[in-house]
PDB file of C-alpha atoms in Angstrom:
ATOM      1  CA  MET A   1     -17.585  72.530 176.734  1.00 49.00           C
ATOM      2  CA  TYR A   2     -13.822  72.344 176.465  1.00 57.00           C
ATOM      3  CA  LYS A   3     -12.722  75.906 175.640  1.00 64.00           C
ATOM      4  CA  ARG A   4      -8.925  75.678 175.397  1.00 78.00           C
ATOM      5  CA  GLN A   5      -7.357  74.385 172.212  1.00 86.00           C
ATOM      6  CA  SER A   6      -3.723  74.903 171.274  1.00 92.00           C
ATOM      7  CA  LEU A   7      -0.844  73.342 169.369  1.00 95.00           C
ATOM      8  CA  SER A   8       2.877  73.555 170.048  1.00 95.00           C
ATOM      9  CA  GLY A   9       5.393  72.270 167.503  1.00 95.00           C
ATOM     10  CA  PRO A  10       8.731  73.323 165.999  1.00 96.00           C
ATOM     11  CA  ALA A  11       8.837  76.450 163.835  1.00 96.00           C
ATOM     12  CA  GLU A  12      10.871  74.631 161.161  1.00 95.00           C
ATOM     13  CA  VAL A  13      11.487  71.008 160.161  1.00 93.00           C
ATOM     14  CA  ALA A  14      13.325  69.331 157.284  1.00 88.00           C
ATOM     15  CA  ILE A  15      11.457  67.451 154.572  1.00 87.00           C
ATOM     16  CA  GLY A  16      10.560  63.945 155.718  1.00 83.00           C
ATOM     17  CA  GLN A  17      11.614  64.628 159.307  1.00 85.00           C
ATOM     18  CA  ALA A  18       9.664  63.151 162.235  1.00 88.00           C
ATOM     19  CA  PHE A  19       8.741  65.768 164.846  1.00 94.00           C
ATOM     20  CA  GLU A  20       6.652  66.112 168.002  1.00 97.00           C
ATOM     21  CA  VAL A  21       3.523  68.202 168.509  1.00 98.00           C
ATOM     22  CA  ARG A  22       2.005  69.007 171.914  1.00 97.00           C
ATOM     23  CA  TRP A  23      -1.681  69.792 172.031  1.00 96.00           C
ATOM     24  CA  GLU A  24      -4.584  70.919 174.205  1.00 94.00           C
ATOM     25  CA  GLY A  25      -8.168  70.122 173.256  1.00 92.00           C
ATOM     26  CA  PRO A  26     -11.308  68.105 174.013  1.00 92.00           C
ATOM     27  CA  ASN A  27      -9.696  64.799 172.924  1.00 92.00           C
ATOM     28  CA  ARG A  28     -12.899  63.470 171.377  1.00 90.00           C
ATOM     29  CA  ALA A  29     -12.910  60.001 169.867  1.00 88.00           C
ATOM     30  CA  ARG A  30     -12.027  61.146 166.318  1.00 91.00           C
ATOM     31  CA  ASP A  31      -9.926  64.234 167.056  1.00 94.00           C
ATOM     32  CA  TYR A  32      -6.549  64.295 165.343  1.00 95.00           C
ATOM     33  CA  ILE A  33      -3.481  66.449 164.729  1.00 96.00           C
ATOM     34  CA  THR A  34      -2.218  66.881 161.175  1.00 97.00           C
ATOM     35  CA  ILE A  35       0.109  68.945 158.993  1.00 97.00           C
ATOM     36  CA  VAL A  36      -1.251  70.522 155.798  1.00 97.00           C
ATOM     37  CA  PRO A  37      -0.178  73.163 153.261  1.00 97.00           C
ATOM     38  CA  GLU A  38      -0.869  76.686 154.445  1.00 96.00           C
ATOM     39  CA  GLY A  39      -4.409  77.657 153.419  1.00 92.00           C
ATOM     40  CA  ALA A  40      -5.586  74.086 152.712  1.00 94.00           C
ATOM     41  CA  PRO A  41      -9.363  73.585 153.072  1.00 93.00           C
ATOM     42  CA  ASP A  42     -10.875  72.153 156.245  1.00 90.00           C
ATOM     43  CA  GLY A  43     -10.737  68.371 156.194  1.00 89.00           C
ATOM     44  CA  ALA A  44      -7.379  68.259 154.402  1.00 92.00           C
ATOM     45  CA  TYR A  45      -4.633  66.158 155.962  1.00 93.00           C
ATOM     46  CA  LEU A  46      -1.182  64.726 155.252  1.00 94.00           C
ATOM     47  CA  SER A  47       0.666  63.022 158.094  1.00 94.00           C
ATOM     48  CA  TYR A  48      -1.707  62.776 161.090  1.00 95.00           C
ATOM     49  CA  SER A  49      -2.234  61.080 164.427  1.00 96.00           C
ATOM     50  CA  TYR A  50      -5.336  60.770 166.644  1.00 96.00           C
ATOM     51  CA  THR A  51      -5.167  62.610 169.948  1.00 95.00           C
ATOM     52  CA  ALA A  52      -6.209  59.385 171.684  1.00 95.00           C
ATOM     53  CA  LYS A  53      -2.662  58.103 170.991  1.00 96.00           C
ATOM     54  CA  GLY A  54      -1.123  60.477 173.516  1.00 96.00           C
ATOM     55  CA  ASN A  55       0.574  63.796 174.077  1.00 96.00           C
ATOM     56  CA  PRO A  56       2.924  64.701 172.473  1.00 97.00           C
ATOM     57  CA  LEU A  57       2.175  63.107 169.093  1.00 97.00           C
ATOM     58  CA  THR A  58       4.658  62.415 166.317  1.00 96.00           C
ATOM     59  CA  LEU A  59       4.072  63.570 162.741  1.00 96.00           C
ATOM     60  CA  THR A  60       6.243  63.338 159.624  1.00 91.00           C
ATOM     61  CA  ALA A  61       7.008  66.423 157.553  1.00 92.00           C
ATOM     62  CA  PRO A  62       5.952  66.393 153.872  1.00 91.00           C
ATOM     63  CA  HIS A  63       8.538  65.741 151.173  1.00 84.00           C
ATOM     64  CA  GLN A  64       8.090  69.125 149.552  1.00 87.00           C
ATOM     65  CA  SER A  65       9.414  72.270 151.187  1.00 90.00           C
ATOM     66  CA  GLY A  66       7.202  75.288 151.843  1.00 95.00           C
ATOM     67  CA  ALA A  67       4.787  76.930 154.265  1.00 97.00           C
ATOM     68  CA  TYR A  68       2.520  74.546 156.191  1.00 98.00           C
ATOM     69  CA  GLU A  69       0.370  74.567 159.293  1.00 97.00           C
ATOM     70  CA  LEU A  70      -0.408  72.189 162.109  1.00 97.00           C
ATOM     71  CA  ARG A  71      -4.094  71.659 162.843  1.00 96.00           C
ATOM     72  CA  TYR A  72      -6.221  70.220 165.637  1.00 96.00           C
ATOM     73  CA  ALA A  73      -9.232  68.800 163.736  1.00 93.00           C
ATOM     74  CA  ASN A  74     -12.107  66.340 164.011  1.00 88.00           C
ATOM     75  CA  GLU A  75     -12.699  63.617 161.436  1.00 81.00           C
ATOM     76  CA  ASP A  76     -16.486  64.184 161.537  1.00 80.00           C
ATOM     77  CA  GLY A  77     -16.052  67.632 159.985  1.00 74.00           C
ATOM     78  CA  GLY A  78     -16.054  71.261 161.022  1.00 71.00           C
ATOM     79  CA  ALA A  79     -13.341  73.868 161.178  1.00 82.00           C
ATOM     80  CA  ALA A  80      -9.985  73.197 162.783  1.00 90.00           C
ATOM     81  CA  LEU A  81     -10.028  74.023 166.512  1.00 92.00           C
ATOM     82  CA  ALA A  82      -6.389  75.173 166.586  1.00 94.00           C
ATOM     83  CA  ARG A  83      -3.673  76.030 164.055  1.00 94.00           C
ATOM     84  CA  SER A  84       0.057  76.695 164.210  1.00 96.00           C
ATOM     85  CA  ALA A  85       2.392  77.775 161.399  1.00 97.00           C
ATOM     86  CA  ILE A  86       5.362  75.575 160.486  1.00 97.00           C
ATOM     87  CA  VAL A  87       7.943  75.776 157.684  1.00 97.00           C
ATOM     88  CA  VAL A  88       9.249  72.664 155.914  1.00 96.00           C
ATOM     89  CA  LYS A  89      12.798  73.196 154.668  1.00 93.00           C
ATOM     90  CA  ASP A  90      14.902  71.266 152.180  1.00 87.00           C
ATOM     91  CA  ALA A  91      17.141  68.754 153.960  1.00 84.00           C
ATOM     92  CA  THR A  92      20.899  68.885 153.446  1.00 87.00           C
ATOM     93  CA  ALA A  93      22.950  65.796 152.647  1.00 92.00           C
ATOM     94  CA  ALA A  94      26.203  64.736 150.974  1.00 96.00           C
ATOM     95  CA  VAL A  95      27.835  61.515 149.745  1.00 97.00           C
ATOM     96  CA  GLN A  96      31.568  60.831 149.337  1.00 97.00           C
ATOM     97  CA  PRO A  97      32.292  57.810 147.118  1.00 97.00           C
ATOM     98  CA  PRO A  98      35.626  57.075 145.435  1.00 97.00           C
ATOM     99  CA  ALA A  99      36.091  58.609 141.965  1.00 97.00           C
ATOM    100  CA  GLU A 100      36.542  55.155 140.358  1.00 97.00           C
ATOM    101  CA  VAL A 101      35.804  51.562 141.294  1.00 97.00           C
ATOM    102  CA  LEU A 102      36.241  48.231 139.540  1.00 96.00           C
ATOM    103  CA  ALA A 103      33.157  46.523 138.126  1.00 95.00           C
ATOM    104  CA  GLY A 104      31.604  44.206 140.716  1.00 94.00           C
ATOM    105  CA  SER A 105      33.773  45.445 143.590  1.00 94.00           C
ATOM    106  CA  ALA A 106      32.633  46.469 147.062  1.00 94.00           C
ATOM    107  CA  PHE A 107      33.364  50.078 148.023  1.00 97.00           C
ATOM    108  CA  ALA A 108      32.727  52.410 150.967  1.00 98.00           C
ATOM    109  CA  VAL A 109      30.651  55.591 150.879  1.00 98.00           C
ATOM    110  CA  ARG A 110      30.666  58.205 153.617  1.00 97.00           C
ATOM    111  CA  TRP A 111      27.532  60.289 153.951  1.00 98.00           C
ATOM    112  CA  THR A 112      25.938  63.123 155.863  1.00 94.00           C
ATOM    113  CA  GLY A 113      22.188  63.684 156.026  1.00 91.00           C
ATOM    114  CA  PRO A 114      19.061  63.569 158.162  1.00 87.00           C
ATOM    115  CA  ASP A 115      19.288  59.765 158.623  1.00 89.00           C
ATOM    116  CA  ARG A 116      15.516  59.229 158.575  1.00 85.00           C
ATOM    117  CA  PRO A 117      14.173  55.655 158.884  1.00 83.00           C
ATOM    118  CA  GLN A 118      13.853  55.108 155.117  1.00 87.00           C
ATOM    119  CA  ASP A 119      16.886  57.107 153.932  1.00 91.00           C
ATOM    120  CA  TYR A 120      19.342  55.098 151.877  1.00 95.00           C
ATOM    121  CA  VAL A 121      22.479  55.430 149.747  1.00 97.00           C
ATOM    122  CA  THR A 122      22.584  53.762 146.329  1.00 97.00           C
ATOM    123  CA  ILE A 123      24.489  53.639 143.048  1.00 98.00           C
ATOM    124  CA  VAL A 124      22.604  54.187 139.785  1.00 97.00           C
ATOM    125  CA  PRO A 125      23.376  54.941 136.128  1.00 97.00           C
ATOM    126  CA  LYS A 126      24.120  58.620 135.540  1.00 96.00           C
ATOM    127  CA  GLY A 127      20.840  60.527 135.071  1.00 94.00           C
ATOM    128  CA  ALA A 128      18.568  57.678 136.235  1.00 95.00           C
ATOM    129  CA  PRO A 129      15.073  58.610 137.568  1.00 94.00           C
ATOM    130  CA  PRO A 130      14.906  59.546 141.299  1.00 91.00           C
ATOM    131  CA  GLU A 131      13.319  56.237 142.361  1.00 90.00           C
ATOM    132  CA  SER A 132      16.027  54.117 140.666  1.00 93.00           C
ATOM    133  CA  TYR A 133      18.413  51.962 142.679  1.00 94.00           C
ATOM    134  CA  LEU A 134      20.944  49.169 142.205  1.00 95.00           C
ATOM    135  CA  SER A 135      23.099  48.181 145.174  1.00 96.00           C
ATOM    136  CA  TYR A 136      21.899  50.132 148.236  1.00 96.00           C
ATOM    137  CA  GLN A 137      22.127  50.362 152.020  1.00 97.00           C
ATOM    138  CA  TYR A 138      19.913  52.212 154.491  1.00 96.00           C
ATOM    139  CA  THR A 139      21.746  54.989 156.333  1.00 95.00           C
ATOM    140  CA  ARG A 140      20.693  53.432 159.641  1.00 94.00           C
ATOM    141  CA  GLN A 141      23.128  50.576 158.829  1.00 95.00           C
ATOM    142  CA  GLY A 142      26.128  52.771 159.582  1.00 95.00           C
ATOM    143  CA  ASN A 143      28.629  55.287 158.236  1.00 97.00           C
ATOM    144  CA  PRO A 144      30.400  54.578 155.993  1.00 97.00           C
ATOM    145  CA  ILE A 145      28.110  52.117 154.245  1.00 97.00           C
ATOM    146  CA  THR A 146      29.261  49.538 151.677  1.00 97.00           C
ATOM    147  CA  LEU A 147      27.874  49.245 148.154  1.00 97.00           C
ATOM    148  CA  THR A 148      28.675  46.854 145.313  1.00 96.00           C
ATOM    149  CA  ALA A 149      29.598  48.345 141.933  1.00 96.00           C
ATOM    150  CA  PRO A 150      27.566  47.262 138.890  1.00 95.00           C
ATOM    151  CA  VAL A 151      29.185  44.671 136.603  1.00 93.00           C
ATOM    152  CA  ASP A 152      28.813  46.906 133.535  1.00 94.00           C
ATOM    153  CA  PRO A 153      31.504  49.608 133.243  1.00 96.00           C
ATOM    154  CA  GLY A 154      30.410  53.192 132.661  1.00 97.00           C
ATOM    155  CA  GLU A 155      29.379  56.467 134.289  1.00 98.00           C
ATOM    156  CA  TYR A 156      27.255  56.195 137.419  1.00 98.00           C
ATOM    157  CA  GLU A 157      26.323  58.298 140.426  1.00 98.00           C
ATOM    158  CA  VAL A 158      26.001  57.596 144.124  1.00 98.00           C
ATOM    159  CA  ARG A 159      22.885  59.108 145.709  1.00 97.00           C
ATOM    160  CA  TYR A 160      21.431  59.879 149.121  1.00 96.00           C
ATOM    161  CA  ASN A 161      17.716  59.127 148.732  1.00 93.00           C
ATOM    162  CA  ASN A 162      14.544  58.966 150.771  1.00 85.00           C
ATOM    163  CA  GLU A 163      12.368  55.987 149.850  1.00 76.00           C
ATOM    164  CA  ALA A 164       9.147  57.494 151.199  1.00 72.00           C
ATOM    165  CA  GLY A 165       9.444  60.706 149.202  1.00 66.00           C
ATOM    166  CA  ARG A 166      11.461  59.298 146.291  1.00 78.00           C
ATOM    167  CA  THR A 167      13.669  62.353 146.734  1.00 83.00           C
ATOM    168  CA  VAL A 168      17.365  62.643 145.863  1.00 91.00           C
ATOM    169  CA  LEU A 169      19.010  64.799 148.539  1.00 91.00           C
ATOM    170  CA  ALA A 170      22.599  64.470 147.291  1.00 94.00           C
ATOM    171  CA  ASN A 171      24.575  62.830 144.506  1.00 96.00           C
ATOM    172  CA  ALA A 172      28.180  62.423 143.391  1.00 97.00           C
ATOM    173  CA  PRO A 173      29.680  60.981 140.177  1.00 98.00           C
ATOM    174  CA  ILE A 174      31.544  57.679 140.090  1.00 98.00           C
ATOM    175  CA  VAL A 175      33.111  55.753 137.204  1.00 98.00           C
ATOM    176  CA  VAL A 176      32.923  51.959 137.087  1.00 98.00           C
ATOM    177  CA  THR A 177      35.951  50.574 135.236  1.00 97.00           C
ATOM    178  CA  PRO A 178      36.370  47.115 133.627  1.00 95.00           C
ATOM    179  CA  VAL A 179      37.807  44.291 135.717  1.00 95.00           C
ATOM    180  CA  GLN A 180      40.263  41.829 134.193  1.00 95.00           C
ATOM    181  CA  ALA A 181      40.217  38.034 134.434  1.00 97.00           C
ATOM    182  CA  ALA A 182      41.552  34.991 132.580  1.00 98.00           C
ATOM    183  CA  VAL A 183      40.965  31.222 132.576  1.00 98.00           C
ATOM    184  CA  THR A 184      43.307  28.585 131.200  1.00 97.00           C
ATOM    185  CA  GLY A 185      42.665  24.854 130.943  1.00 97.00           C
ATOM    186  CA  PRO A 186      43.536  21.909 128.684  1.00 98.00           C
ATOM    187  CA  GLU A 187      42.346  22.094 125.078  1.00 96.00           C
ATOM    188  CA  ARG A 188      40.803  18.620 125.328  1.00 97.00           C
ATOM    189  CA  VAL A 189      39.543  16.461 128.205  1.00 97.00           C
ATOM    190  CA  VAL A 190      37.768  13.097 128.481  1.00 97.00           C
ATOM    191  CA  ALA A 191      34.060  13.059 129.392  1.00 97.00           C
ATOM    192  CA  GLY A 192      33.525  12.716 133.149  1.00 97.00           C
ATOM    193  CA  SER A 193      37.187  13.315 134.026  1.00 97.00           C
ATOM    194  CA  GLY A 194      38.536  15.867 136.473  1.00 97.00           C
ATOM    195  CA  PHE A 195      40.897  18.526 135.192  1.00 98.00           C
ATOM    196  CA  GLU A 196      42.720  21.583 136.445  1.00 98.00           C
ATOM    197  CA  VAL A 197      41.936  25.224 135.574  1.00 98.00           C
ATOM    198  CA  ILE A 198      44.351  28.083 136.184  1.00 98.00           C
ATOM    199  CA  TRP A 199      42.699  31.466 136.515  1.00 98.00           C
ATOM    200  CA  SER A 200      43.229  35.084 137.510  1.00 97.00           C
ATOM    201  CA  GLY A 201      40.590  37.603 138.516  1.00 96.00           C
ATOM    202  CA  PRO A 202      39.188  39.663 141.394  1.00 96.00           C
ATOM    203  CA  ALA A 203      37.837  36.698 143.408  1.00 96.00           C
ATOM    204  CA  TYR A 204      34.878  38.658 144.739  1.00 95.00           C
ATOM    205  CA  GLU A 205      32.283  36.981 146.923  1.00 91.00           C
ATOM    206  CA  ARG A 206      30.031  34.783 144.693  1.00 93.00           C
ATOM    207  CA  ASP A 207      32.516  34.746 141.746  1.00 96.00           C
ATOM    208  CA  PHE A 208      32.971  31.290 140.252  1.00 98.00           C
ATOM    209  CA  ILE A 209      34.726  29.341 137.501  1.00 98.00           C
ATOM    210  CA  THR A 210      32.660  26.860 135.505  1.00 98.00           C
ATOM    211  CA  ILE A 211      32.422  24.793 132.310  1.00 98.00           C
ATOM    212  CA  VAL A 212      29.344  25.251 130.108  1.00 98.00           C
ATOM    213  CA  GLN A 213      28.188  24.926 126.520  1.00 97.00           C
ATOM    214  CA  PRO A 214      29.207  27.991 124.460  1.00 96.00           C
ATOM    215  CA  ASP A 215      25.600  29.202 124.075  1.00 95.00           C
ATOM    216  CA  ALA A 216      24.748  28.955 127.784  1.00 96.00           C
ATOM    217  CA  VAL A 217      23.316  32.052 129.495  1.00 96.00           C
ATOM    218  CA  GLU A 218      25.726  34.096 131.621  1.00 94.00           C
ATOM    219  CA  SER A 219      24.317  32.634 134.816  1.00 94.00           C
ATOM    220  CA  GLY A 220      24.660  29.065 133.471  1.00 96.00           C
ATOM    221  CA  TYR A 221      26.924  26.498 135.100  1.00 97.00           C
ATOM    222  CA  LEU A 222      27.721  22.790 135.155  1.00 97.00           C
ATOM    223  CA  SER A 223      30.708  21.758 137.258  1.00 98.00           C
ATOM    224  CA  TYR A 224      32.039  24.859 139.062  1.00 98.00           C
ATOM    225  CA  PHE A 225      34.154  26.067 141.969  1.00 97.00           C
ATOM    226  CA  ASP A 226      34.227  29.222 144.090  1.00 97.00           C
ATOM    227  CA  ALA A 227      36.926  31.672 142.982  1.00 96.00           C
ATOM    228  CA  ARG A 228      37.813  32.341 146.626  1.00 94.00           C
ATOM    229  CA  ARG A 229      39.256  28.819 146.834  1.00 94.00           C
ATOM    230  CA  GLY A 230      42.244  30.037 144.828  1.00 95.00           C
ATOM    231  CA  SER A 231      44.029  29.047 141.637  1.00 96.00           C
ATOM    232  CA  PRO A 232      44.305  26.443 140.277  1.00 97.00           C
ATOM    233  CA  GLY A 233      40.901  24.811 140.786  1.00 97.00           C
ATOM    234  CA  THR A 234      39.406  21.521 139.618  1.00 98.00           C
ATOM    235  CA  LEU A 235      36.357  20.980 137.399  1.00 98.00           C
ATOM    236  CA  THR A 236      34.685  17.799 136.163  1.00 98.00           C
ATOM    237  CA  ALA A 237      34.074  17.431 132.431  1.00 97.00           C
ATOM    238  CA  PRO A 238      30.445  16.860 131.297  1.00 97.00           C
ATOM    239  CA  GLU A 239      29.437  13.324 130.283  1.00 96.00           C
ATOM    240  CA  GLN A 240      28.204  14.550 126.900  1.00 96.00           C
ATOM    241  CA  PRO A 241      31.083  14.992 124.402  1.00 97.00           C
ATOM    242  CA  GLY A 242      31.258  18.243 122.424  1.00 97.00           C
ATOM    243  CA  ARG A 243      32.542  21.788 122.406  1.00 97.00           C
ATOM    244  CA  TYR A 244      32.380  23.695 125.683  1.00 98.00           C
ATOM    245  CA  GLU A 245      33.954  26.733 127.262  1.00 98.00           C
ATOM    246  CA  LEU A 246      35.520  27.614 130.581  1.00 98.00           C
ATOM    247  CA  ARG A 247      34.232  30.800 132.165  1.00 98.00           C
ATOM    248  CA  TYR A 248      35.100  33.226 134.931  1.00 98.00           C
ATOM    249  CA  VAL A 249      31.762  34.651 136.153  1.00 97.00           C
ATOM    250  CA  LEU A 250      31.216  37.751 138.278  1.00 95.00           C
ATOM    251  CA  GLY A 251      28.564  36.385 140.610  1.00 92.00           C
ATOM    252  CA  SER A 252      27.075  39.778 141.475  1.00 89.00           C
ATOM    253  CA  GLY A 253      25.904  40.185 137.860  1.00 87.00           C
ATOM    254  CA  PRO A 254      26.153  37.534 136.876  1.00 92.00           C
ATOM    255  CA  ARG A 255      28.556  38.558 134.111  1.00 94.00           C
ATOM    256  CA  VAL A 256      31.127  36.475 132.202  1.00 96.00           C
ATOM    257  CA  ILE A 257      34.443  38.346 132.096  1.00 96.00           C
ATOM    258  CA  ALA A 258      36.757  35.597 130.760  1.00 97.00           C
ATOM    259  CA  ARG A 259      36.320  32.549 128.491  1.00 97.00           C
ATOM    260  CA  ALA A 260      38.431  29.749 127.026  1.00 98.00           C
ATOM    261  CA  ALA A 261      37.399  27.031 124.561  1.00 98.00           C
ATOM    262  CA  ILE A 262      37.637  23.364 125.589  1.00 98.00           C
ATOM    263  CA  GLU A 263      36.625  20.106 123.883  1.00 97.00           C
ATOM    264  CA  VAL A 264      35.122  17.148 125.747  1.00 97.00           C
ATOM    265  CA  ALA A 265      36.020  13.813 124.068  1.00 97.00           C
ATOM    266  CA  PRO A 266      34.190  10.489 124.470  1.00 95.00           C
ATOM    267  CA  ARG A 267      35.484   8.046 127.094  1.00 87.00           C
TER     268      ARG A 267
END
């Protein structure tokens, strides 16, 4: 019978952190190493790995801080063959966004934190639940990361989150302010004709200028052009005569931020 069983892991880890555990034991077919709350009953497990996978093994710390223990156990039952105390600590993180950004604009956020595989930085409405997200980037994508501001002005917060634990490790306030735009075209055009539109606005990626019926949804479009092409731009009037409107649309919403009435006359 194999008489030596032992575990060797770190004394402390941060919540959600991956860490290595070395072990000695019989390495039976269903033996495994796990981390559990201190005093948990035999058979309990959280993150675990079978000893057949190698030595050392990698486990992931729980997403709640406190006193835990590592265990060498067998899936078929029985008491743990070896135990080792481990403390799970709260992770530290911080985010540094600008105090204000324009609606729909891209902005940089610097961060510090554990940079675990599923950690991400996001912007959400102030006071939103922990699992909420709008624009986001995983921390593994770099530092700083780039987010896109919501199209609706108001009070928001930037957060450092962990997707696996749905835990907010850090947050910072940010105000999204209105963005200005304008569109100007002829009051009346002939059906099917091309005409010029003068506009001003932020010209973000995916922004566009279009002509639509006045009751069209904000994402609606007929003839359109990309705002990044510059001002003026050219649209083609619809074939159906009637009342229409020109629109500047924030493509990231989409959200209409400027309108102007236009009439399409019969040929």
